[in-house]
Amino acid sequence: MHRLSGLAKEAARPSSKNERTEAAVRFVSSLVAGNKQPRSAARPRRPPGKDWSSAAKASAIPIKEKQTREKILTLESMNPQVKAVEYAVRGPIVLKAGEIENELRKGIKKPFTEVIKANIGDAHAMGQQPITFLRQVVALCTYPNLLDSPSFPEDSKKRARRILQGCGGNSLGSYSASQGVNCIREDVAAYIERRDGGVPADPENIYLTTGASDGIATILKILVSGGGRSRTGVMIPIPQYPLYSAAISELDAIQINYYLDEENCWALDVNELRRSLNEAKTYCNPKVLCIINPGNPTGQVQNRKCIEDVIHFAWEEKLFLLADEVYQDNVYSESCQFHSFKKILYEMGPDYCNNVELASFHSTSKGYMGECGYRGGYMEVINLHPDIKGQLVKLLSVRLCPPVSGQAAMDIVVNPPVPGEESYAQFIKEKESVLNNLAKKAKLTEDMFNQVPGIHCNPLQGAMYAFPRIFIPSKAIEAAKVHKMAPDMFYCMKLLEETGICVVPGSGFGQREGTYHFRMTILPPVEKLKILLEKVKDFHIKFLKEYS
């Protein structure tokens, strides 16, 4: 006790700042470490300016010099299914684009002044303006005090009040039911009935999701089972949207490729489905058939006869149908029309509509809305076994609920202003402006690509991408091997480094062997899109000359 009070007095004794600090360190160290040395035998004072770590070292458990603790999580020990996941849309080409952007910001000179990210369908990032009515309703839901403001139209306030009444505590900040806010699910069901000409839709079959991607991944998760040759096989179109291959890898399911017919405007041929299925039966259990309509990345729109053939094939082969219909508003060709799988299924009669299991998906991210950041979406799942429905709700409940603001945005997509309401005229004007503009850009892109020697682009009937076929000379293919790249990745990297244009190589989506493509969005404003296409044209001609 004597020794402690002496040390305490020394620490408090007036002296220089360094001396006081050193005394305090000795005091604390002796308390923790049980130092029994008399004050006169204390350790030498540490040099001025040394930090407090000496006190910590005095009290720490001894660790052998240079001993390192191995990391628990390494590439060898991590989940191999996650390591197998690839997502080309945000893959190596985009990482390189980010590096180039950083170099431009630092003043490093390039043959261009900006990177044009044409790799992803992010409408607002490309300059598309939000739909006023949608943003008004979400703003009112987010900050209800605005409901008293005369700056907002009454029909937007009406929508906001209805959504808020369906939320706990009248707040978007509360959790919703796992399937989503009930009144929004009712609005989705009513929308589907209107879209499909009166075909009934039950709100209990509607599940609000975090974008369409969340719904697709969830359904695949509940479908995958078995091992070895009984492992679930999932049929996907090639080219495909990489979400599917990524989800299949993550779930350790079996990817079954069926090829779209590029020579026939990326048409889906049931004979190709049958070939693919029969081959797959030798090594897995084909259980799921995925359709993307309108197509991503290919932009085709399936006709009614094709959809009927696909549904009959799924019925005949006992396959669960997934219909990715997020681009249902994006149809540009006058000879094409969107037909939902749900509608055609019901029109084919009770043998089909009472038996074929179908999950269809929609989103706020595409269409004319382009509200990617809200992550709003829904799926309708029909003919599900009652026991499985309970399991699906259980699985959804693990993630509590989708973002409620995204649910509100989805509500406006399915419950927009109607004739006679205050906001109708402006809403229709904005919607048609976006879609008409996209139709012009689709035609512009197709025409300009087809003027370039060595590039061929099928008609862009729908969606918001071009997937042109490019000729790559044999010398370029050899150069790509030297750089350990796929030929189309080599092409896209060169395009990025020389022009600042970021597109995604076709190998990230899948393509027939010996063919090469890239995917680019048509979302940039018309004038910027023209510049982009001219740059691609000049680059491609130079590329052919360099490697011929």
Coordinates of C-alpha atoms in Angstrom, one line a residue:
M1 CA 0.0 0.0 0.0
H2 CA 2.9 2.3 0.9
R3 CA 4.6 1.6 -2.5
L4 CA 1.4 2.4 -4.4
S5 CA 0.8 5.7 -2.7
G6 CA 4.4 6.7 -3.3
L7 CA 4.1 6.0 -7.0
A8 CA 0.9 7.8 -7.2
K9 CA 2.4 10.9 -5.5
E10 CA 5.3 10.8 -8.0
A11 CA 2.9 10.7 -10.9
A12 CA 1.1 13.7 -9.5
R13 CA 4.3 15.7 -8.5
P14 CA 4.7 18.9 -10.5
S15 CA 7.4 18.5 -13.1
S16 CA 7.9 18.8 -16.8
K17 CA 5.2 17.4 -19.1
N18 CA 7.4 14.5 -20.2
E19 CA 8.4 13.6 -16.7
R20 CA 4.7 13.5 -15.5
T21 CA 3.8 11.3 -18.4
E22 CA 6.7 8.9 -17.7
A23 CA 5.8 8.7 -14.0
A24 CA 2.2 7.9 -14.9
V25 CA 3.3 5.1 -17.3
R26 CA 5.5 3.5 -14.6
F27 CA 2.6 3.7 -12.1
V28 CA 0.1 2.0 -14.4
S29 CA 2.7 -0.6 -15.5
S30 CA 3.5 -1.6 -12.0
L31 CA -0.1 -1.9 -11.1
V32 CA -0.9 -4.3 -14.0
A33 CA 2.3 -6.2 -14.1
G34 CA 2.8 -6.5 -10.4
N35 CA 6.2 -4.8 -10.4
K36 CA 7.8 -5.0 -7.0
Q37 CA 10.9 -2.9 -7.7
P38 CA 11.5 0.1 -5.5
R39 CA 11.1 3.5 -7.1
S40 CA 14.9 3.9 -7.3
A41 CA 15.2 0.7 -9.3
A42 CA 12.5 1.6 -11.8
R43 CA 13.1 1.0 -15.5
P44 CA 15.0 3.7 -17.4
R45 CA 12.8 6.5 -18.6
R46 CA 11.6 6.1 -22.2
P47 CA 12.8 8.7 -24.8
P48 CA 10.6 11.8 -25.1
G49 CA 7.8 11.4 -27.7
K50 CA 7.5 7.7 -27.4
D51 CA 3.8 6.6 -27.4
W52 CA 1.8 4.8 -24.8
S53 CA 2.4 1.4 -26.4
S54 CA 5.1 0.6 -23.9
A55 CA 2.5 0.4 -21.2
A56 CA 0.4 -1.9 -23.2
K57 CA 3.5 -4.1 -24.0
A58 CA 4.3 -4.3 -20.3
S59 CA 0.8 -5.7 -19.5
A60 CA 0.4 -7.9 -22.6
I61 CA 0.6 -11.7 -22.7
P62 CA 4.0 -12.7 -24.1
I63 CA 4.0 -13.6 -27.8
K64 CA 6.9 -15.3 -29.5
E65 CA 8.9 -13.0 -31.7
K66 CA 7.9 -13.1 -35.4
Q67 CA 5.1 -15.5 -34.8
T68 CA 2.2 -15.0 -37.4
R69 CA -1.3 -16.3 -37.1
E70 CA -2.6 -17.9 -40.2
K71 CA -5.8 -16.5 -41.7
I72 CA -8.9 -18.7 -41.2
L73 CA -10.5 -17.5 -44.5
T74 CA -8.3 -18.0 -47.6
L75 CA -9.0 -18.8 -51.2
E76 CA -8.4 -22.5 -50.4
S77 CA -10.7 -22.6 -47.4
M78 CA -13.5 -20.4 -48.6
N79 CA -16.8 -21.7 -50.0
P80 CA -15.9 -23.1 -53.4
Q81 CA -19.3 -22.3 -54.8
V82 CA -18.8 -18.6 -54.0
K83 CA -15.4 -18.7 -55.7
A84 CA -17.0 -20.2 -58.8
V85 CA -19.4 -17.3 -59.1
E86 CA -18.8 -14.9 -62.0
Y87 CA -20.7 -11.8 -62.9
A88 CA -19.5 -10.3 -66.1
V89 CA -21.6 -7.1 -66.0
R90 CA -19.5 -5.9 -63.0
G91 CA -16.4 -8.0 -63.8
P92 CA -12.7 -7.3 -64.8
I93 CA -13.6 -4.9 -67.5
V94 CA -15.5 -2.6 -65.1
L95 CA -12.6 -2.8 -62.6
K96 CA -10.3 -1.6 -65.3
A97 CA -12.7 1.2 -66.2
G98 CA -12.6 2.3 -62.6
E99 CA -8.7 2.4 -62.7
I100 CA -8.8 4.5 -65.8
E101 CA -11.3 6.9 -64.2
N102 CA -8.9 7.4 -61.2
E103 CA -6.0 8.1 -63.6
L104 CA -8.1 10.7 -65.5
R105 CA -8.9 12.4 -62.1
K106 CA -5.2 12.5 -61.3
G107 CA -4.6 14.3 -64.6
I108 CA -3.0 11.4 -66.5
K109 CA -3.4 12.0 -70.2
K110 CA -5.5 9.6 -72.2
P111 CA -6.8 9.7 -75.8
F112 CA -10.3 10.5 -74.3
T113 CA -11.6 12.7 -71.5
E114 CA -14.2 10.4 -69.9
V115 CA -15.1 6.7 -69.5
I116 CA -18.5 5.9 -70.9
K117 CA -19.9 3.0 -68.9
A118 CA -22.1 1.3 -71.4
N119 CA -21.8 -2.0 -69.6
I120 CA -24.9 -1.9 -67.4
G121 CA -28.6 -0.9 -67.8
D122 CA -28.5 1.9 -65.2
A123 CA -30.9 4.4 -66.8
H124 CA -30.6 7.3 -64.4
A125 CA -26.8 7.0 -64.3
M126 CA -27.0 7.6 -68.0
G127 CA -29.0 10.7 -67.6
Q128 CA -32.6 9.5 -67.9
Q129 CA -34.9 11.7 -65.8
P130 CA -37.1 10.1 -63.1
I131 CA -40.8 9.8 -63.6
T132 CA -42.3 12.7 -61.6
F133 CA -45.3 10.9 -60.2
L134 CA -43.3 8.0 -58.9
R135 CA -40.8 10.3 -57.1
Q136 CA -43.7 12.4 -55.7
V137 CA -45.4 9.4 -54.1
V138 CA -42.1 8.0 -52.7
A139 CA -41.2 11.5 -51.3
L140 CA -44.6 11.8 -49.6
C141 CA -44.2 8.3 -48.1
T142 CA -40.7 9.1 -46.9
Y143 CA -41.7 12.4 -45.3
P144 CA -45.4 12.4 -44.6
N145 CA -45.4 16.1 -43.4
L146 CA -45.4 16.9 -47.1
L147 CA -48.9 15.6 -47.3
D148 CA -50.0 19.0 -46.2
S149 CA -48.1 20.8 -48.9
P150 CA -50.0 22.3 -51.8
S151 CA -47.0 21.5 -54.1
F152 CA -48.1 17.9 -54.5
P153 CA -51.1 16.7 -56.6
E154 CA -54.0 15.0 -54.8
D155 CA -53.7 11.7 -56.7
S156 CA -50.1 11.4 -55.4
K157 CA -51.2 12.1 -51.9
K158 CA -54.0 9.5 -52.2
R159 CA -51.4 6.8 -53.3
A160 CA -49.1 7.8 -50.4
R161 CA -51.8 7.7 -47.8
R162 CA -52.8 4.2 -48.9
I163 CA -49.3 2.9 -48.8
L164 CA -48.6 4.5 -45.4
Q165 CA -51.8 3.0 -43.9
G166 CA -50.5 -0.4 -44.9
C167 CA -47.2 0.2 -43.0
G168 CA -46.6 -0.4 -39.3
G169 CA -46.9 2.9 -37.5
N170 CA -47.8 4.6 -40.8
S171 CA -44.0 4.6 -41.6
L172 CA -41.8 3.3 -44.4
G173 CA -39.2 2.8 -41.6
S174 CA -41.1 -0.2 -40.2
Y175 CA -40.7 -3.8 -41.3
S176 CA -43.4 -5.1 -43.6
A177 CA -44.7 -8.7 -43.8
S178 CA -42.2 -11.0 -45.4
Q179 CA -44.3 -11.2 -48.6
G180 CA -44.5 -7.4 -48.7
V181 CA -47.1 -4.7 -47.8
N182 CA -50.5 -6.3 -48.3
C183 CA -52.1 -3.3 -50.1
I184 CA -49.1 -3.2 -52.6
R185 CA -49.5 -6.9 -53.3
E186 CA -53.2 -6.3 -54.0
D187 CA -52.2 -3.5 -56.4
V188 CA -49.7 -5.9 -58.1
A189 CA -52.5 -8.5 -58.5
A190 CA -54.9 -5.9 -60.0
Y191 CA -52.1 -4.8 -62.4
I192 CA -51.5 -8.3 -63.6
E193 CA -55.3 -8.8 -64.2
R194 CA -55.4 -5.6 -66.3
R195 CA -52.3 -6.5 -68.2
D196 CA -53.5 -10.0 -69.0
G197 CA -57.0 -9.0 -70.1
G198 CA -58.9 -10.3 -67.0
V199 CA -56.9 -13.4 -66.2
P200 CA -57.3 -13.7 -62.4
A201 CA -54.3 -13.0 -60.1
D202 CA -54.4 -13.7 -56.3
P203 CA -52.5 -11.4 -54.0
E204 CA -51.5 -14.5 -52.0
N205 CA -49.4 -15.6 -54.9
I206 CA -47.6 -12.2 -55.1
Y207 CA -44.2 -11.8 -53.3
L208 CA -42.5 -8.4 -53.2
T209 CA -38.8 -8.7 -53.7
T210 CA -35.5 -6.8 -53.6
G211 CA -35.5 -6.3 -57.4
A212 CA -36.3 -9.2 -59.7
S213 CA -32.8 -10.7 -58.9
D214 CA -33.8 -11.5 -55.3
G215 CA -36.9 -13.3 -56.4
I216 CA -35.1 -15.3 -59.1
A217 CA -32.3 -16.3 -56.6
T218 CA -34.9 -17.3 -54.0
I219 CA -36.9 -19.5 -56.3
L220 CA -33.8 -21.2 -57.5
K221 CA -32.7 -21.8 -53.9
I222 CA -35.9 -23.6 -53.1
L223 CA -35.7 -25.7 -56.3
V224 CA -32.2 -27.0 -56.1
S225 CA -31.7 -30.4 -54.4
G226 CA -30.0 -33.8 -54.8
G227 CA -26.5 -34.9 -55.5
G228 CA -24.6 -36.5 -58.3
R229 CA -26.8 -37.4 -61.3
S230 CA -29.8 -36.4 -59.3
R231 CA -28.6 -32.9 -58.8
T232 CA -31.0 -30.2 -60.1
G233 CA -30.4 -29.0 -63.6
V234 CA -31.4 -25.5 -64.6
M235 CA -31.9 -24.7 -68.3
I236 CA -30.8 -21.2 -69.3
P237 CA -30.6 -19.4 -72.6
I238 CA -27.3 -18.7 -74.2
P239 CA -26.6 -15.8 -74.4
Q240 CA -27.9 -15.3 -70.8
Y241 CA -28.0 -12.7 -68.1
P242 CA -25.1 -13.6 -65.8
L243 CA -27.3 -13.6 -62.7
Y244 CA -28.5 -17.1 -63.7
S245 CA -25.0 -18.7 -64.1
A246 CA -23.9 -16.9 -60.9
A247 CA -26.9 -18.2 -58.9
I248 CA -26.5 -21.7 -60.3
S249 CA -22.8 -21.8 -59.3
E250 CA -23.5 -20.5 -55.9
L251 CA -26.1 -23.2 -55.3
D252 CA -23.9 -25.9 -56.8
A253 CA -26.7 -26.7 -59.2
I254 CA -26.1 -27.8 -62.8
Q255 CA -26.2 -25.3 -65.6
I256 CA -27.9 -26.6 -68.8
N257 CA -27.3 -24.4 -71.8
Y258 CA -29.8 -24.1 -74.7
Y259 CA -28.7 -21.8 -77.6
L260 CA -30.8 -19.0 -79.1
D261 CA -30.8 -18.9 -82.9
E262 CA -28.7 -15.9 -83.8
E263 CA -29.3 -16.4 -87.5
N264 CA -33.0 -16.1 -86.8
C265 CA -33.0 -12.9 -84.7
W266 CA -32.1 -14.9 -81.5
A267 CA -35.3 -17.0 -81.7
L268 CA -36.0 -19.7 -79.3
D269 CA -36.4 -23.1 -81.0
V270 CA -38.1 -25.9 -79.0
N271 CA -36.0 -28.5 -80.9
E272 CA -33.0 -26.9 -79.3
L273 CA -34.7 -27.1 -75.9
R274 CA -35.3 -30.8 -76.5
R275 CA -31.7 -31.5 -77.6
S276 CA -30.3 -29.7 -74.6
L277 CA -32.7 -31.5 -72.2
N278 CA -32.0 -35.0 -73.5
E279 CA -28.2 -34.5 -73.2
A280 CA -28.5 -33.1 -69.7
K281 CA -30.6 -36.1 -68.5
T282 CA -27.4 -38.2 -68.7
Y283 CA -25.7 -36.3 -66.0
C284 CA -28.3 -34.4 -63.9
N285 CA -32.0 -34.1 -63.1
P286 CA -33.4 -31.2 -65.3
K287 CA -36.0 -29.5 -63.2
V288 CA -36.1 -25.8 -64.2
L289 CA -36.5 -23.9 -67.5
C290 CA -35.6 -20.2 -67.5
I291 CA -36.9 -17.8 -70.1
I292 CA -35.9 -14.1 -70.5
N293 CA -38.5 -12.2 -72.5
P294 CA -37.8 -9.6 -73.9
G295 CA -34.3 -10.9 -74.1
N296 CA -31.2 -9.8 -72.2
P297 CA -28.6 -9.4 -73.7
T298 CA -30.1 -10.2 -77.1
G299 CA -33.2 -7.9 -77.2
Q300 CA -35.5 -10.3 -79.0
V301 CA -39.3 -10.5 -78.2
Q302 CA -40.9 -13.9 -78.3
N303 CA -44.1 -14.3 -80.3
R304 CA -47.2 -16.0 -79.1
K305 CA -46.5 -19.3 -80.9
C306 CA -43.1 -19.6 -79.3
I307 CA -44.4 -19.1 -75.8
E308 CA -47.1 -21.7 -76.4
D309 CA -44.5 -24.2 -77.6
V310 CA -42.3 -23.5 -74.5
I311 CA -45.2 -23.9 -72.1
H312 CA -46.2 -27.2 -73.8
F313 CA -42.6 -28.4 -73.6
A314 CA -42.5 -27.5 -69.8
W315 CA -45.8 -29.3 -69.2
E316 CA -44.6 -32.4 -71.2
E317 CA -41.2 -32.6 -69.5
K318 CA -42.4 -31.7 -66.0
L319 CA -40.3 -28.5 -65.8
F320 CA -40.7 -25.6 -63.4
L321 CA -40.9 -22.4 -65.5
L322 CA -39.2 -19.2 -64.6
A323 CA -40.3 -16.2 -66.8
D324 CA -38.0 -13.2 -66.4
E325 CA -40.2 -10.4 -67.8
V326 CA -38.6 -7.3 -66.4
Y327 CA -38.4 -5.7 -69.8
Q328 CA -42.1 -6.1 -70.6
D329 CA -42.5 -2.4 -71.2
N330 CA -39.5 -2.2 -73.5
V331 CA -40.8 -3.3 -76.8
Y332 CA -39.8 -1.2 -79.8
S333 CA -40.4 -3.2 -83.0
E334 CA -43.9 -2.5 -84.5
S335 CA -44.1 -6.2 -85.5
C336 CA -43.6 -7.4 -81.9
Q337 CA -45.9 -7.4 -78.9
F338 CA -45.2 -8.5 -75.3
H339 CA -47.2 -11.6 -74.2
S340 CA -46.9 -12.7 -70.6
F341 CA -46.3 -16.4 -69.9
K342 CA -49.1 -16.2 -67.3
K343 CA -51.7 -15.0 -69.9
I344 CA -50.7 -17.6 -72.5
L345 CA -50.7 -20.3 -69.9
Y346 CA -54.3 -19.6 -68.9
E347 CA -55.4 -19.3 -72.5
M348 CA -54.0 -22.8 -73.3
G349 CA -56.7 -24.3 -71.0
P350 CA -57.0 -26.1 -67.6
D351 CA -54.6 -28.9 -68.4
Y352 CA -51.8 -26.3 -68.5
C353 CA -53.0 -23.5 -66.3
N354 CA -53.8 -25.8 -63.4
N355 CA -50.6 -27.8 -63.6
V356 CA -47.6 -25.9 -64.9
E357 CA -45.7 -24.3 -62.1
L358 CA -44.7 -20.8 -63.1
A359 CA -42.8 -18.0 -61.4
S360 CA -42.7 -14.7 -63.3
F361 CA -40.8 -11.6 -62.3
H362 CA -41.0 -7.8 -62.8
S363 CA -38.9 -4.9 -61.5
T364 CA -38.8 -1.1 -61.0
S365 CA -35.3 -1.1 -62.5
K366 CA -36.1 -1.3 -66.2
G367 CA -39.1 -0.4 -68.3
Y368 CA -39.6 3.4 -68.5
M369 CA -38.9 3.8 -64.8
G370 CA -35.2 3.0 -64.5
E371 CA -35.4 3.1 -60.7
C372 CA -32.5 0.7 -60.2
G373 CA -31.5 2.0 -56.8
Y374 CA -34.8 1.5 -55.1
R375 CA -34.4 -2.3 -55.6
G376 CA -38.2 -2.8 -56.0
G377 CA -39.6 -5.9 -57.6
Y378 CA -42.2 -8.7 -57.4
M379 CA -42.7 -12.3 -58.4
E380 CA -46.0 -14.1 -59.0
V381 CA -45.8 -17.9 -58.3
I382 CA -48.7 -20.0 -59.4
N383 CA -49.6 -23.7 -59.0
L384 CA -47.2 -24.1 -56.1
H385 CA -47.8 -27.0 -53.8
P386 CA -49.4 -25.7 -50.5
D387 CA -46.6 -27.2 -48.4
I388 CA -43.9 -25.6 -50.6
K389 CA -45.7 -22.2 -50.3
G390 CA -45.1 -22.4 -46.5
Q391 CA -41.5 -23.2 -47.1
L392 CA -41.1 -20.3 -49.5
V393 CA -42.6 -17.8 -47.0
K394 CA -40.3 -19.2 -44.3
L395 CA -37.3 -18.7 -46.5
L396 CA -38.4 -15.1 -47.3
S397 CA -38.9 -14.4 -43.6
V398 CA -35.2 -15.0 -42.9
R399 CA -34.4 -11.7 -44.7
L400 CA -37.3 -10.1 -42.9
C401 CA -38.7 -8.0 -45.8
P402 CA -37.7 -6.2 -49.0
P403 CA -36.9 -2.5 -48.7
V404 CA -40.2 -0.8 -48.0
S405 CA -39.3 2.3 -50.1
G406 CA -38.7 -0.1 -53.0
Q407 CA -42.1 -1.7 -52.4
A408 CA -43.6 1.8 -52.6
A409 CA -41.9 2.5 -55.9
M410 CA -43.2 -0.9 -57.2
D411 CA -46.7 0.2 -56.2
I412 CA -46.5 3.2 -58.5
V413 CA -45.3 1.1 -61.4
V414 CA -48.4 -1.1 -61.1
N415 CA -50.8 1.6 -59.9
P416 CA -50.0 4.7 -62.0
P417 CA -52.3 7.7 -62.6
V418 CA -55.4 6.9 -64.7
P419 CA -57.4 9.0 -67.1
G420 CA -59.3 11.8 -65.2
E421 CA -56.6 12.1 -62.4
E422 CA -54.6 15.2 -62.1
S423 CA -51.2 13.7 -62.8
Y424 CA -52.3 11.5 -65.8
A425 CA -51.3 13.8 -68.6
Q426 CA -47.8 14.5 -67.3
F427 CA -47.2 10.8 -66.5
I428 CA -48.2 9.6 -70.0
K429 CA -46.1 12.3 -71.6
E430 CA -43.0 11.3 -69.5
K431 CA -43.5 7.6 -70.0
E432 CA -44.0 7.8 -73.8
S433 CA -41.0 10.2 -74.1
V434 CA -38.7 7.6 -72.5
L435 CA -40.0 4.7 -74.5
N436 CA -40.1 6.6 -77.8
N437 CA -36.5 7.8 -77.2
L438 CA -35.4 4.2 -76.4
A439 CA -37.0 3.0 -79.7
K440 CA -35.1 5.6 -81.7
K441 CA -31.8 4.7 -80.0
A442 CA -32.5 1.0 -80.6
K443 CA -32.9 1.6 -84.4
L444 CA -29.9 4.0 -84.5
T445 CA -27.7 1.5 -82.8
E446 CA -28.7 -1.4 -85.1
D447 CA -28.3 0.8 -88.3
M448 CA -24.9 2.2 -87.3
F449 CA -23.4 -1.2 -86.3
N450 CA -24.5 -2.8 -89.5
Q451 CA -22.6 -0.1 -91.5
V452 CA -19.3 -1.3 -89.9
P453 CA -17.3 -4.0 -91.8
G454 CA -16.9 -7.0 -89.5
I455 CA -19.9 -6.1 -87.2
H456 CA -23.4 -7.5 -87.5
C457 CA -26.3 -6.5 -85.2
N458 CA -29.7 -8.2 -85.2
P459 CA -32.8 -6.0 -84.8
L460 CA -33.2 -4.7 -81.3
Q461 CA -36.8 -5.6 -80.8
G462 CA -36.9 -4.9 -77.1
A463 CA -35.0 -4.5 -73.8
M464 CA -32.2 -1.9 -73.7
Y465 CA -29.1 -3.6 -75.1
A466 CA -27.3 -4.4 -78.3
F467 CA -25.4 -7.7 -78.6
P468 CA -23.5 -7.3 -81.9
R469 CA -21.4 -10.1 -83.4
I470 CA -17.8 -9.0 -84.1
F471 CA -15.2 -10.5 -86.4
I472 CA -11.9 -11.0 -84.6
P473 CA -8.9 -11.8 -86.9
S474 CA -6.7 -14.8 -86.1
K475 CA -3.7 -12.6 -85.2
A476 CA -5.8 -10.9 -82.5
I477 CA -6.9 -14.3 -81.2
E478 CA -3.2 -15.2 -80.9
A479 CA -2.5 -11.9 -79.1
A480 CA -5.3 -12.6 -76.7
K481 CA -3.8 -16.0 -75.9
V482 CA -0.5 -14.3 -75.1
H483 CA -2.4 -12.0 -72.6
K484 CA -4.3 -15.0 -71.2
M485 CA -7.6 -13.5 -72.3
A486 CA -10.7 -14.6 -74.2
P487 CA -10.5 -13.0 -77.7
D488 CA -13.6 -10.8 -77.0
M489 CA -12.2 -9.7 -73.6
F490 CA -9.0 -8.7 -75.4
Y491 CA -11.1 -6.7 -77.9
C492 CA -13.1 -5.0 -75.2
M493 CA -10.0 -4.1 -73.1
K494 CA -8.4 -2.6 -76.1
L495 CA -11.6 -0.7 -76.9
L496 CA -11.7 0.6 -73.3
E497 CA -8.0 1.6 -73.2
E498 CA -8.1 3.4 -76.6
T499 CA -11.6 5.0 -76.5
G500 CA -12.8 5.1 -72.9
I501 CA -15.9 3.0 -73.9
C502 CA -16.7 0.2 -71.4
V503 CA -18.7 -2.7 -72.8
V504 CA -19.0 -6.3 -71.7
P505 CA -17.5 -9.2 -73.7
G506 CA -19.9 -11.7 -75.0
S507 CA -18.0 -14.6 -73.3
G508 CA -19.5 -13.2 -70.0
F509 CA -23.0 -14.1 -71.3
G510 CA -22.2 -17.2 -73.2
Q511 CA -22.0 -17.6 -77.0
R512 CA -21.6 -20.3 -79.6
E513 CA -18.0 -21.5 -79.9
G514 CA -16.1 -19.6 -82.5
T515 CA -18.4 -16.5 -82.4
Y516 CA -17.6 -13.3 -80.6
H517 CA -19.8 -10.5 -79.3
F518 CA -20.1 -7.7 -76.8
R519 CA -23.1 -6.2 -74.9
M520 CA -23.6 -2.5 -74.6
T521 CA -26.6 -0.5 -73.3
I522 CA -28.5 1.9 -75.6
L523 CA -29.3 4.2 -72.6
P524 CA -26.9 7.1 -73.2
P525 CA -28.5 10.3 -74.6
V526 CA -28.8 10.3 -78.4
E527 CA -25.9 12.7 -79.0
K528 CA -23.6 10.8 -76.7
L529 CA -24.8 7.4 -78.2
K530 CA -23.9 8.7 -81.7
I531 CA -20.4 9.6 -80.5
L532 CA -20.0 6.2 -78.8
L533 CA -21.1 4.3 -81.9
E534 CA -18.7 6.4 -84.1
K535 CA -15.8 5.7 -81.7
V536 CA -16.6 1.9 -81.8
K537 CA -16.7 2.1 -85.6
D538 CA -13.3 3.8 -85.9
F539 CA -11.8 1.5 -83.3
H540 CA -13.1 -1.6 -85.0
I541 CA -11.7 -0.6 -88.4
K542 CA -8.3 0.2 -86.9
F543 CA -8.4 -3.1 -84.9
L544 CA -9.0 -5.1 -88.1
K545 CA -6.2 -3.2 -89.9
E546 CA -3.8 -3.8 -87.0
Y547 CA -4.4 -7.5 -86.7
S548 CA -5.1 -8.5 -90.3

